[in-house]
PDB file of N, CA and C in Angstrom:
ATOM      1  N   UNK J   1       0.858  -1.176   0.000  1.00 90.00           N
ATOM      2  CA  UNK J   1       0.000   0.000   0.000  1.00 90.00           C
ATOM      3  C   UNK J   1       0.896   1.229   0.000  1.00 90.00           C
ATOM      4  N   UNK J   2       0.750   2.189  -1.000  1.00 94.00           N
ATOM      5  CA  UNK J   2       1.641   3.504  -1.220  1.00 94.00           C
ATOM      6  C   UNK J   2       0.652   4.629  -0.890  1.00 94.00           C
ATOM      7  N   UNK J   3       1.004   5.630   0.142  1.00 96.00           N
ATOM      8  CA  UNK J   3       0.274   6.743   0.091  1.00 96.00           C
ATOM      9  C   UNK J   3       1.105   8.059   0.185  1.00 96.00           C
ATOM     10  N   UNK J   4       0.525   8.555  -1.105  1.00 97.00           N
ATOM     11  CA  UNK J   4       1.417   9.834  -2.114  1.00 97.00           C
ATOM     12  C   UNK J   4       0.324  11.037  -2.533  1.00 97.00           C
ATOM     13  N   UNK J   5       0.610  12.199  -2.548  1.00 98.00           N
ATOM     14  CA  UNK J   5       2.146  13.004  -2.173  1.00 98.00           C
ATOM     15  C   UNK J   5       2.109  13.072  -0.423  1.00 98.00           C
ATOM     16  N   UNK J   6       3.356  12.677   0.034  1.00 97.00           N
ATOM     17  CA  UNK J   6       3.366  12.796   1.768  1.00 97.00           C
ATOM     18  C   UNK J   6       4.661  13.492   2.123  1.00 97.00           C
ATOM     19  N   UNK J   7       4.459  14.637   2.382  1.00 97.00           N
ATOM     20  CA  UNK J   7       3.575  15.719   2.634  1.00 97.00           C
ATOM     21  C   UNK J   7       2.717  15.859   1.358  1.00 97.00           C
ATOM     22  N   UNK J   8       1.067  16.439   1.678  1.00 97.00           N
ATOM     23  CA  UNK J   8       0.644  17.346   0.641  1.00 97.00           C
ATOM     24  C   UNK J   8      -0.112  18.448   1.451  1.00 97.00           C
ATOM     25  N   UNK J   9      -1.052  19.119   0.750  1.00 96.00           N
ATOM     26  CA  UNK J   9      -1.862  20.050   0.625  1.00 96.00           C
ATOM     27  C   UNK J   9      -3.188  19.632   1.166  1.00 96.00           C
ATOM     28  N   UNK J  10      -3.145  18.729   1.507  1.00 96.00           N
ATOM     29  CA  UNK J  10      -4.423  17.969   2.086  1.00 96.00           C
ATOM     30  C   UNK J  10      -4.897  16.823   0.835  1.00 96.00           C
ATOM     31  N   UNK J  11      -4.764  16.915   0.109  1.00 96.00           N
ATOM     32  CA  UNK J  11      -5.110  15.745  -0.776  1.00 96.00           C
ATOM     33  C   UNK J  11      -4.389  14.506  -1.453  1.00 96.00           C
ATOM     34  N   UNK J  12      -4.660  13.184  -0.958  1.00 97.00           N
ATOM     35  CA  UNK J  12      -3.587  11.914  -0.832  1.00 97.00           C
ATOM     36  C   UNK J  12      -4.127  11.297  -1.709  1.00 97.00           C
ATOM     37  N   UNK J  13      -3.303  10.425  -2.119  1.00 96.00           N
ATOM     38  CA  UNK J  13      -3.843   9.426  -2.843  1.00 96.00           C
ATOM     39  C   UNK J  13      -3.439   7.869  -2.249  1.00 96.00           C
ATOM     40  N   UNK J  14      -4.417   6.740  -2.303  1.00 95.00           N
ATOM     41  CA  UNK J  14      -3.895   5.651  -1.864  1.00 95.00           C
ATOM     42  C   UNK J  14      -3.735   4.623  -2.566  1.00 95.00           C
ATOM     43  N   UNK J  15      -2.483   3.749  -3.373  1.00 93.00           N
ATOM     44  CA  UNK J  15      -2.853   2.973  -4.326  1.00 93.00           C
ATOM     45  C   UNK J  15      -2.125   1.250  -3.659  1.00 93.00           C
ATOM     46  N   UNK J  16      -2.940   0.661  -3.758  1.00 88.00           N
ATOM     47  CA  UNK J  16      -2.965  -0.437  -3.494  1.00 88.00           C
ATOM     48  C   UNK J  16      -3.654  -1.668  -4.507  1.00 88.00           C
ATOM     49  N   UNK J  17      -2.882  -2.549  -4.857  1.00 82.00           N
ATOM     50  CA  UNK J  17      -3.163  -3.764  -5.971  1.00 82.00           C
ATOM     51  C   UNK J  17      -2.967  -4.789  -5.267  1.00 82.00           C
ATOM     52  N   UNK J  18      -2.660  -5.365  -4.350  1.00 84.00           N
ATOM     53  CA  UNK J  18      -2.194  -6.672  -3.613  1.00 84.00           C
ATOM     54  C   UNK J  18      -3.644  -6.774  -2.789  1.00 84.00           C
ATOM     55  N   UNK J  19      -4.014  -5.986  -1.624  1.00 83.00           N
ATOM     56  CA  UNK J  19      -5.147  -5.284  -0.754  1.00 83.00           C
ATOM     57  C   UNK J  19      -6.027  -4.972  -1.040  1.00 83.00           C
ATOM     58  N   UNK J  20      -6.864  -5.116  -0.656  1.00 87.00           N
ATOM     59  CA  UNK J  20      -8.548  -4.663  -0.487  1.00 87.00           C
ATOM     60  C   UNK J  20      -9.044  -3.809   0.562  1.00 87.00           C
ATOM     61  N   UNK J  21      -8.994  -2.474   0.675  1.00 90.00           N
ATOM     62  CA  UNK J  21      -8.671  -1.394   1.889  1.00 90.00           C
ATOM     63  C   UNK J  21      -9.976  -1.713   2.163  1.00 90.00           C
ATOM     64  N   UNK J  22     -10.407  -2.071   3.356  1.00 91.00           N
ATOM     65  CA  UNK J  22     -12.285  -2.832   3.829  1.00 91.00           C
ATOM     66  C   UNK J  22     -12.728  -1.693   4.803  1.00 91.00           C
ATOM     67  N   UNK J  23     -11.687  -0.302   5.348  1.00 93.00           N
ATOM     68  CA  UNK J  23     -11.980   0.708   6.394  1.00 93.00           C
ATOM     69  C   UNK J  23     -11.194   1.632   6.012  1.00 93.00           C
ATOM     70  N   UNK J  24     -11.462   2.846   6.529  1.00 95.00           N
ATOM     71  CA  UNK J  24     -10.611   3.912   6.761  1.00 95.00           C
ATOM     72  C   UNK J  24     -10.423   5.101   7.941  1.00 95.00           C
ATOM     73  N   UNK J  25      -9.612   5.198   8.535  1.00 97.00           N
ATOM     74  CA  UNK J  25      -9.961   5.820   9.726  1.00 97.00           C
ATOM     75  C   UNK J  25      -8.856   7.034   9.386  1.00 97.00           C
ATOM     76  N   UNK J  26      -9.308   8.490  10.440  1.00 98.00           N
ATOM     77  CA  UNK J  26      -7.999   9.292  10.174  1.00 98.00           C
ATOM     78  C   UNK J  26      -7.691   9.752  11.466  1.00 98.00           C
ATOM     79  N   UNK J  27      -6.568  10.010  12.397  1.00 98.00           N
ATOM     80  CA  UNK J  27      -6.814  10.470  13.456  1.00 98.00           C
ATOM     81  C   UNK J  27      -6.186  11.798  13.460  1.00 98.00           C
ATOM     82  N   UNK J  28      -6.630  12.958  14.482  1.00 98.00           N
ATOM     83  CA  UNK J  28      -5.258  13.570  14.650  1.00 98.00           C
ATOM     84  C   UNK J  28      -4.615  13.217  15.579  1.00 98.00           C
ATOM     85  N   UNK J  29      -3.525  14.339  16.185  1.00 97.00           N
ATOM     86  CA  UNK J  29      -2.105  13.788  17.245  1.00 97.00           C
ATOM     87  C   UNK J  29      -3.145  13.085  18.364  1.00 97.00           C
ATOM     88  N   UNK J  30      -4.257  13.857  18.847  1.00 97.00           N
ATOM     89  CA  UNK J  30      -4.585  13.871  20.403  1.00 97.00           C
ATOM     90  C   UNK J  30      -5.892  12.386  20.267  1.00 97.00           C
ATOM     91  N   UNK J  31      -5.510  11.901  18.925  1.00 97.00           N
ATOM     92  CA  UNK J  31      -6.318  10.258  18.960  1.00 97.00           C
ATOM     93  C   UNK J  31      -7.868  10.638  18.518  1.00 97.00           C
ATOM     94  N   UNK J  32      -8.259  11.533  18.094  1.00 98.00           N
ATOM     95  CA  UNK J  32      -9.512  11.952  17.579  1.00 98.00           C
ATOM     96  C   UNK J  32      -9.719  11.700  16.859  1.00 98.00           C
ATOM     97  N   UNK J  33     -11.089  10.394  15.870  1.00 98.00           N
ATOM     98  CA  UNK J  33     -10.884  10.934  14.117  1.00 98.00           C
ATOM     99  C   UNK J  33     -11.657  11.790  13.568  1.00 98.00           C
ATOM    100  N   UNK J  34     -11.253  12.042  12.813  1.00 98.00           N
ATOM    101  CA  UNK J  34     -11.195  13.054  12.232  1.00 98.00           C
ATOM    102  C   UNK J  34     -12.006  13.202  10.812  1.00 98.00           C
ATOM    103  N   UNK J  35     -13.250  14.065  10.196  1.00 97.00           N
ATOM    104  CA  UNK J  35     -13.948  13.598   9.111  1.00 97.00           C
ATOM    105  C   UNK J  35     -12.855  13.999   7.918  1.00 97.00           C
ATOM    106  N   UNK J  36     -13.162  13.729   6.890  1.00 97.00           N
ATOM    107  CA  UNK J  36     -12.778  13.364   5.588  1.00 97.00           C
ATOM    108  C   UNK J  36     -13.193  13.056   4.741  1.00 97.00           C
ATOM    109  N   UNK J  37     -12.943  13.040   3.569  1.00 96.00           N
ATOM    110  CA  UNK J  37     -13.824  12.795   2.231  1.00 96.00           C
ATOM    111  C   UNK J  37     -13.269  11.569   1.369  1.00 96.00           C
ATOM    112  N   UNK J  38     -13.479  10.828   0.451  1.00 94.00           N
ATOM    113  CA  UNK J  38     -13.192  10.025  -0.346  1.00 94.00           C
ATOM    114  C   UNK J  38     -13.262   9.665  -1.727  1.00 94.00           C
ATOM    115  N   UNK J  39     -12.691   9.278  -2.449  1.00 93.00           N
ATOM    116  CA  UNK J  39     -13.014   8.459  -3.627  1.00 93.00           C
ATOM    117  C   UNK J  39     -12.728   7.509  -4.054  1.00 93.00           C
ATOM    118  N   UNK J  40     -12.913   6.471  -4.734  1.00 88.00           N
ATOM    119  CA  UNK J  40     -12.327   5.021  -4.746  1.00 88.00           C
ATOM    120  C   UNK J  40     -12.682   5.122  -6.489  1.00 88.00           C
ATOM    121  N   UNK J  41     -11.338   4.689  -7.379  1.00 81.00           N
ATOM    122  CA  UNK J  41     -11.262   4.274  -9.054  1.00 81.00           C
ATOM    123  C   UNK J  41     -10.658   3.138  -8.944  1.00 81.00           C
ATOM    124  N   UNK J  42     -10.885   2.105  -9.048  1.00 75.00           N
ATOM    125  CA  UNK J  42     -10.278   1.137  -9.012  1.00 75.00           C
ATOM    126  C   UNK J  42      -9.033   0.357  -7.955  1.00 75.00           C
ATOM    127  N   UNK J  43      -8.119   0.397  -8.081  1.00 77.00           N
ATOM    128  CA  UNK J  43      -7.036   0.116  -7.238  1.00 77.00           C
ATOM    129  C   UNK J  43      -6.693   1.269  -6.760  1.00 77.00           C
ATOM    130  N   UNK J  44      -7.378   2.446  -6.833  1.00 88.00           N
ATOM    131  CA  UNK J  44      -6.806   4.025  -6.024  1.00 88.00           C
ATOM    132  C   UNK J  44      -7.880   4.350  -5.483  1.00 88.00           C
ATOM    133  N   UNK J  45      -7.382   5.290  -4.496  1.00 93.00           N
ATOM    134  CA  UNK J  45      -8.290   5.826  -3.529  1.00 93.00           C
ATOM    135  C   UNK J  45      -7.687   7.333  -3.340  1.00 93.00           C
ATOM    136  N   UNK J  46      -8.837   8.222  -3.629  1.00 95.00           N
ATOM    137  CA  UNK J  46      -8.556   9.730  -3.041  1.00 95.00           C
ATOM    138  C   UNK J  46      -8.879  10.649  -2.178  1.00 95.00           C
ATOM    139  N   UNK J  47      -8.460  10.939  -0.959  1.00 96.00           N
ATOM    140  CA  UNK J  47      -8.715  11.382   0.237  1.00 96.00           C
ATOM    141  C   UNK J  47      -8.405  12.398   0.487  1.00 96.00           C
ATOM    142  N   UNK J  48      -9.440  13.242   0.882  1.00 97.00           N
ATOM    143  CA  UNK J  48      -9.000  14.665   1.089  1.00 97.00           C
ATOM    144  C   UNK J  48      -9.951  15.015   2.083  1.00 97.00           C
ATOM    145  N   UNK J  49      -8.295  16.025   3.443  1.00 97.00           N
ATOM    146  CA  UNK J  49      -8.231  16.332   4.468  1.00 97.00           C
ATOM    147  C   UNK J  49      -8.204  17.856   4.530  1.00 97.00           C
ATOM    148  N   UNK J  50      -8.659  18.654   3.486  1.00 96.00           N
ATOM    149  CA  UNK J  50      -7.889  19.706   3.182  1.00 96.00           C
ATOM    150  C   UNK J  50      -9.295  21.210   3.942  1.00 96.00           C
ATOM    151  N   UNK J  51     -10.070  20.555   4.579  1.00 96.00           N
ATOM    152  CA  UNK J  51     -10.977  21.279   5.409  1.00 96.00           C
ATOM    153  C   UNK J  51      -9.995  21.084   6.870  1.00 96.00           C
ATOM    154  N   UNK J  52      -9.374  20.457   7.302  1.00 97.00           N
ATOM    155  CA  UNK J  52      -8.587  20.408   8.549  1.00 97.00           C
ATOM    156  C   UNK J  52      -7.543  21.304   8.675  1.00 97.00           C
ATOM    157  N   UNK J  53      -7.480  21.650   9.644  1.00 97.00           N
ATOM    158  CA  UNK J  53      -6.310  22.217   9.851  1.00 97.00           C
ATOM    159  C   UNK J  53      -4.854  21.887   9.427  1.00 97.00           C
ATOM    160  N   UNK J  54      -3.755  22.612   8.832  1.00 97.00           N
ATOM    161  CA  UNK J  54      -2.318  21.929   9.154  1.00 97.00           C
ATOM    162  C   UNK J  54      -2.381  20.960  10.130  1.00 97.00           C
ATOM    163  N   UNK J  55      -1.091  20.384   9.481  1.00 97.00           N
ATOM    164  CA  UNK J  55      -0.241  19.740  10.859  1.00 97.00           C
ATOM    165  C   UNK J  55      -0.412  18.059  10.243  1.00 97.00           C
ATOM    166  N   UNK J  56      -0.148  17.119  11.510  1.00 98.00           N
ATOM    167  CA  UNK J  56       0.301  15.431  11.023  1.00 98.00           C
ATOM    168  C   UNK J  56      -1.137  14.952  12.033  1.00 98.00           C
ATOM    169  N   UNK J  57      -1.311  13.603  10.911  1.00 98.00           N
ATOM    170  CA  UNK J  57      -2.295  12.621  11.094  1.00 98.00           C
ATOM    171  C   UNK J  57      -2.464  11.284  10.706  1.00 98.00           C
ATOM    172  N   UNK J  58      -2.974  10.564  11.384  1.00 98.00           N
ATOM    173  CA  UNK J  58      -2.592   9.155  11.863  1.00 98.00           C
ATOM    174  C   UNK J  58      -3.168   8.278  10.865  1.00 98.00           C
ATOM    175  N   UNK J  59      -3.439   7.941   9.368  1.00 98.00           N
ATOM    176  CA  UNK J  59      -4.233   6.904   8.565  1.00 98.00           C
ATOM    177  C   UNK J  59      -4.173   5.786   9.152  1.00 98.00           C
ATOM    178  N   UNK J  60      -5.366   5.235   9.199  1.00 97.00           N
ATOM    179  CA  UNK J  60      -5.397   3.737   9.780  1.00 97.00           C
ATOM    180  C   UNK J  60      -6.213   3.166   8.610  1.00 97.00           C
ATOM    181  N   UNK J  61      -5.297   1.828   7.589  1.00 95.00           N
ATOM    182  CA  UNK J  61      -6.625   1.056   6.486  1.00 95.00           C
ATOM    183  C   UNK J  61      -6.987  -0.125   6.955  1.00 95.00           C
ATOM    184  N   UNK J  62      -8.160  -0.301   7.112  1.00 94.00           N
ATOM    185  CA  UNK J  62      -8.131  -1.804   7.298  1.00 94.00           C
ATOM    186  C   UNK J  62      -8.256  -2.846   6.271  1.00 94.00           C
ATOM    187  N   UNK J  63      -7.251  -4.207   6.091  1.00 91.00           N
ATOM    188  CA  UNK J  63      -7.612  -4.732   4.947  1.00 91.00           C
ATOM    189  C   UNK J  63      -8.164  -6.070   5.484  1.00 91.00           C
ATOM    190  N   UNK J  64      -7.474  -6.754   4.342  1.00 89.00           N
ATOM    191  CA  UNK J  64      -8.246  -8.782   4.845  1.00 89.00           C
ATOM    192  C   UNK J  64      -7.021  -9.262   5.128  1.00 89.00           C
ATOM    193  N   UNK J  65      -6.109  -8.606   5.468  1.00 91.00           N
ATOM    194  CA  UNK J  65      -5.060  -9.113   5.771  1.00 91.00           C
ATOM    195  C   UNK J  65      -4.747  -8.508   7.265  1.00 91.00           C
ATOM    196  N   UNK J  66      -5.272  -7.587   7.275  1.00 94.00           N
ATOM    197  CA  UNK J  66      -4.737  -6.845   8.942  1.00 94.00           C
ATOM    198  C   UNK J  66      -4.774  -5.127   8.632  1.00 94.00           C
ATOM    199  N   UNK J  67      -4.128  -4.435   9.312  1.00 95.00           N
ATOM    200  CA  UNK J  67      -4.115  -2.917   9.493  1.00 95.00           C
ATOM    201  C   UNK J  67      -2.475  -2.512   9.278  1.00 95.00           C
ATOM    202  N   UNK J  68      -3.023  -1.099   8.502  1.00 93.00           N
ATOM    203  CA  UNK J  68      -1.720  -0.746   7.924  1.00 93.00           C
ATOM    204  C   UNK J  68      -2.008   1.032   8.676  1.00 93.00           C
ATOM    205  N   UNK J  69      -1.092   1.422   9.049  1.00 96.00           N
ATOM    206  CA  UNK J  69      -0.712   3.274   9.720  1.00 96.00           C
ATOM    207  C   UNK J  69      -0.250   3.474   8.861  1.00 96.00           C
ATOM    208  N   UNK J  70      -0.094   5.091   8.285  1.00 96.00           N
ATOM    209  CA  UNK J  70       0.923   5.581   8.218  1.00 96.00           C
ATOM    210  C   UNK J  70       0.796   7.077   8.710  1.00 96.00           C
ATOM    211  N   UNK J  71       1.296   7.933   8.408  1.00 97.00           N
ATOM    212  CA  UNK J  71       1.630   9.547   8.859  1.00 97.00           C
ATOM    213  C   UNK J  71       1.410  10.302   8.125  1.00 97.00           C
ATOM    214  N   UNK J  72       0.130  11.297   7.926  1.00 97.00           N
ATOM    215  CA  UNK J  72      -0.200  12.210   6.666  1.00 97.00           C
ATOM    216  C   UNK J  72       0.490  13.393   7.552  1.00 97.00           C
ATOM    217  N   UNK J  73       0.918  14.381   6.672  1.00 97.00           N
ATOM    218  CA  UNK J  73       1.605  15.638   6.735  1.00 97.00           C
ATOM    219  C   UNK J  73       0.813  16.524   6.147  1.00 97.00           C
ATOM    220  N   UNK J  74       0.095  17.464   6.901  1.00 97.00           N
ATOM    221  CA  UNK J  74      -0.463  18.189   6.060  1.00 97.00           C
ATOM    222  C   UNK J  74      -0.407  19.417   5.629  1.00 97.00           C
ATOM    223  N   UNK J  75       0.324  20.570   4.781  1.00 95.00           N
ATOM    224  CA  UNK J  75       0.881  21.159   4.925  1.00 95.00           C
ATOM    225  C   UNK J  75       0.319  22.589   3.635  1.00 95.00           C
ATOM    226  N   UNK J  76      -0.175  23.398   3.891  1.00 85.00           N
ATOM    227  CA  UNK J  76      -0.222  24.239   2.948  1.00 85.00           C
ATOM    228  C   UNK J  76       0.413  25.084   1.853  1.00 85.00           C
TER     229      UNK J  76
END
């Protein structure tokens, strides 16, 4: 699972071909999640955080295999 551009502007993309992303969660630092928007084309997914404030946040995907984190940067 690749999630690009990290840092962005609030808008990520998630591409995954192996996985089947079955959840999506976003947190910020203080463990809150956080709303967000989506789109799903096939093996990509586009997520945009860009109503939030700056700053870093916690992606959580869930697949059929288990849970994957990583660290969005969000940066204007």
């Amino acid at each position: 699972i690749t999630v690009f551009p990290n840092p962005s502007t609030g808008k990520f993309n998630i591409q995954s071909s192996a996985f089947k992303i079955q959840d999506i969660e976003i947190y910020n630092l203080m463990g809150k999640r956080v709303p967000f928007s989506s789109v799903s084309s096939g093996s990509s997914l586009k997520i945009d955080i860009s109503i939030l404030s700056e700053g870093i946040y916690f992606l959580r995907l869930k697949t059929e295999r288990g849970v994957v984190e990583n660290k969005l940067i969000f940066s204007r």
